[in-house]
Coordinates of N, CA and C in Angstrom, one line a residue:
X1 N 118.7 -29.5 206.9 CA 118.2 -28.7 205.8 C 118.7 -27.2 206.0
X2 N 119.5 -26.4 204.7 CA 120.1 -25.3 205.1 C 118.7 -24.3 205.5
X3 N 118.6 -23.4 206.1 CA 117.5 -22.0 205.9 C 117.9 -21.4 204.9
X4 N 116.3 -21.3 204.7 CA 116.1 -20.2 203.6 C 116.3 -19.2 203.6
X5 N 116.7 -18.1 202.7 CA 117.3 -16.6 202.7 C 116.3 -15.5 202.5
X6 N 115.6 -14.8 203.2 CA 114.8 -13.4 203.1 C 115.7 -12.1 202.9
X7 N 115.8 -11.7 202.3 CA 116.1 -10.2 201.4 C 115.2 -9.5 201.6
X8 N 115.7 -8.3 202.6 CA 114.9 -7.5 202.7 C 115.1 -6.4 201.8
X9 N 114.4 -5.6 201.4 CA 115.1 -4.5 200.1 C 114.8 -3.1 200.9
X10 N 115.4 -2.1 201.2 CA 114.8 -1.2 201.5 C 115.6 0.4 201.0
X11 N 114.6 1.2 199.5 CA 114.6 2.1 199.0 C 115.4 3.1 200.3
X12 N 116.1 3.7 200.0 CA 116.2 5.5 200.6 C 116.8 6.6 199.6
X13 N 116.0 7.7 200.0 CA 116.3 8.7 199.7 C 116.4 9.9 200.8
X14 N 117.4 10.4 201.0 CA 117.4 11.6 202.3 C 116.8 10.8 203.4
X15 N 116.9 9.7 203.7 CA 116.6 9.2 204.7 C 117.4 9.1 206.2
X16 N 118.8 9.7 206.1 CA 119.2 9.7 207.1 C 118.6 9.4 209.0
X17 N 117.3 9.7 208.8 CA 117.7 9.7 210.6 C 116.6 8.5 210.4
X18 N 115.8 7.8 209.2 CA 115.5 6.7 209.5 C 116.4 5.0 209.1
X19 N 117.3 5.0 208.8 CA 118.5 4.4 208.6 C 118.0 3.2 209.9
X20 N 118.8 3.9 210.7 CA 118.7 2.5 212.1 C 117.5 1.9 212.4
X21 N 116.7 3.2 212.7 CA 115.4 2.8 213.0 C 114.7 1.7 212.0
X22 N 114.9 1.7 210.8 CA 114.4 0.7 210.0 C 115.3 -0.4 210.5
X23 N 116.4 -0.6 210.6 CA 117.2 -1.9 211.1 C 116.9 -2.6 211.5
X24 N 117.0 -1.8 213.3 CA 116.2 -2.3 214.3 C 114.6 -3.1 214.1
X25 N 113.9 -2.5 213.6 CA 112.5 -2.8 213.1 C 112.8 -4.3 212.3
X26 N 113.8 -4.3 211.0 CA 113.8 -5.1 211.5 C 114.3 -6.4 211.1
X27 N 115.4 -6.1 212.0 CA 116.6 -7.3 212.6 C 115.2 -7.6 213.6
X28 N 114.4 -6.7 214.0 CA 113.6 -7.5 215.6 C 112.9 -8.3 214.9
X29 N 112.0 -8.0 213.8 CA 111.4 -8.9 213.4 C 111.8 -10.1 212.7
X30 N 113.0 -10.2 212.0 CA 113.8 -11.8 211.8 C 113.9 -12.2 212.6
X31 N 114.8 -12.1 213.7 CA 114.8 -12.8 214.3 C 114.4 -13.5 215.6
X32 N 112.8 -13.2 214.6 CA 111.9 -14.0 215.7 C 111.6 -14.9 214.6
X33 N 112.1 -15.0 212.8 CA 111.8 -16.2 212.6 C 113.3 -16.8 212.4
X34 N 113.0 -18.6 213.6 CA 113.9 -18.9 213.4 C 114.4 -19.8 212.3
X35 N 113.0 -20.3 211.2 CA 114.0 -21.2 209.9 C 114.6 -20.4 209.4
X36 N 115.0 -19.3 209.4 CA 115.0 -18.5 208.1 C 116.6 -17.8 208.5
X37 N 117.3 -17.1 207.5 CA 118.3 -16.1 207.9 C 117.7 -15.1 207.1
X38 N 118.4 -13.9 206.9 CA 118.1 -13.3 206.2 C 119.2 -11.9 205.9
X39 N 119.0 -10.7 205.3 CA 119.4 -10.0 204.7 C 118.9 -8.5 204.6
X40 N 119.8 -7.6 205.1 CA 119.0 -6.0 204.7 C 119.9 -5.9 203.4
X41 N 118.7 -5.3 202.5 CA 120.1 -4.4 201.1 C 119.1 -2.9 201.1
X42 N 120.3 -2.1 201.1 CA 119.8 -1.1 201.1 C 120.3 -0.3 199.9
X43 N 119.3 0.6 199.2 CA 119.4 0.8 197.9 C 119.9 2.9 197.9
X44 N 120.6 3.2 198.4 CA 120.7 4.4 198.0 C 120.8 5.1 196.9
X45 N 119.4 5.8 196.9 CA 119.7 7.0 195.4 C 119.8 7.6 195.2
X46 N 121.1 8.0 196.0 CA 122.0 9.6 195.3 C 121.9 10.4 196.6
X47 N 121.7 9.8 197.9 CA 121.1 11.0 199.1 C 122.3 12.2 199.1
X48 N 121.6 12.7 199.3 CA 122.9 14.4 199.9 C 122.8 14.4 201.3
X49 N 122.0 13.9 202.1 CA 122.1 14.3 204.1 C 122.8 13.4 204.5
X50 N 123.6 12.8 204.1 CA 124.4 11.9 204.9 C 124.1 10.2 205.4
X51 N 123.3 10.0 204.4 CA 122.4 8.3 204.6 C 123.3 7.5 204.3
X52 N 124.0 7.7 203.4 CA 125.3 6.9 203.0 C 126.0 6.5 204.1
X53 N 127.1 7.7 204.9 CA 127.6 7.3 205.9 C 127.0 6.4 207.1
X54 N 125.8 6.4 207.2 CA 124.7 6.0 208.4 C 124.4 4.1 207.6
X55 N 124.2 4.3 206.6 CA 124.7 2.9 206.0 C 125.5 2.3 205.7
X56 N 126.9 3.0 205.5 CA 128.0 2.1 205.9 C 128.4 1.6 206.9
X57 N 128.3 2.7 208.0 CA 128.3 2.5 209.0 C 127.8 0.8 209.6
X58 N 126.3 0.9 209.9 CA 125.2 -0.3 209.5 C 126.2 -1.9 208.7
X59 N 126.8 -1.3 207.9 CA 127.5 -2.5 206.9 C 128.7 -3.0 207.7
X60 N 129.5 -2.1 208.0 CA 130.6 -2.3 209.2 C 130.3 -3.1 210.2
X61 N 129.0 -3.0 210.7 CA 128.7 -3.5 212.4 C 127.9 -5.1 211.7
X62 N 127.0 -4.9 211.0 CA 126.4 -6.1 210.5 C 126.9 -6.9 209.5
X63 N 127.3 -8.2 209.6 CA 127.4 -8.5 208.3 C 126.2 -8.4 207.2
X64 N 125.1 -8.9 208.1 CA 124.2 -9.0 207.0 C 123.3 -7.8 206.0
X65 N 124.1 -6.9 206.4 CA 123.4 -5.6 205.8 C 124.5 -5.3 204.4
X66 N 124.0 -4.9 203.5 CA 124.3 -4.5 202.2 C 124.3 -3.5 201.5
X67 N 124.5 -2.8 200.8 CA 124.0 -1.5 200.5 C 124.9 -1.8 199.0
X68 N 124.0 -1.0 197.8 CA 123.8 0.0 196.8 C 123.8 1.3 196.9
X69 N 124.3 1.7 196.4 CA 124.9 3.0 196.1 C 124.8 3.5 194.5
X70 N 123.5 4.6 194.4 CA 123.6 5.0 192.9 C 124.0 6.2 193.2
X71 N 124.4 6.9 192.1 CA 125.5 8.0 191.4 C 124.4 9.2 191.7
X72 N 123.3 9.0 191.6 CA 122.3 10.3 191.3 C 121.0 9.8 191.6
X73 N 120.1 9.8 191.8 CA 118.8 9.9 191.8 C 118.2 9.3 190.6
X74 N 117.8 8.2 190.8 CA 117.2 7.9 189.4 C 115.7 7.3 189.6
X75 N 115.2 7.5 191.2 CA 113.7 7.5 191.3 C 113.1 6.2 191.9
X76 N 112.5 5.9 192.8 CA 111.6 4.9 193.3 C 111.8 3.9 192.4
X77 N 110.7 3.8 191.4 CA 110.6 2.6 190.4 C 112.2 2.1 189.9
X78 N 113.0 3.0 189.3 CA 114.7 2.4 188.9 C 115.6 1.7 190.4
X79 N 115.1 2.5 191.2 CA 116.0 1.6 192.5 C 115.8 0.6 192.8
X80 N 114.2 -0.2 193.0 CA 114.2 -1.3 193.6 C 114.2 -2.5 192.7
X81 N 114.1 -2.0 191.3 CA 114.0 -3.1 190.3 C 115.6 -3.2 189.4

């Protein structure tokens, strides 16, 4: 039986220096479960400090990491939905 897929979604804004640290948190926590694989997508909206590069980055080393990319700021509620 294939594993099921967990999507993690995780909003930023000017988030830069918490980027990894959310990763870490957690990549540790998947995989400690083992039916499962899973997935970071990360939703950037619009940062100006440099969160972008700190998530590409992240995308380069992991496959399983994802990222969105919006144009501007369009707010909590429009990013994660």
């Amino acid at each position: 039986m294939p594993k099921k897929l967990i999507t993690v979604s995780v909003p930023v804004y000017n988030e830069k220096e918490n980027i990894r640290p959310a990763y870490e948190r957690i990549t540790a926590v998947m995989e400690g479960l083992a039916n499962y694989d899973y997935e970071i997508v990360y939703f950037d909206d619009g940062s100006t400090d440099g969160s972008r590069e700190r998530i590409e980055a992240l995308c380069a080393e992991d496959s399983r990491v994802k990222a969105v990319f919006y144009t501007r700021n369009f707010g909590y509620s429009k990013t994660v939905f």
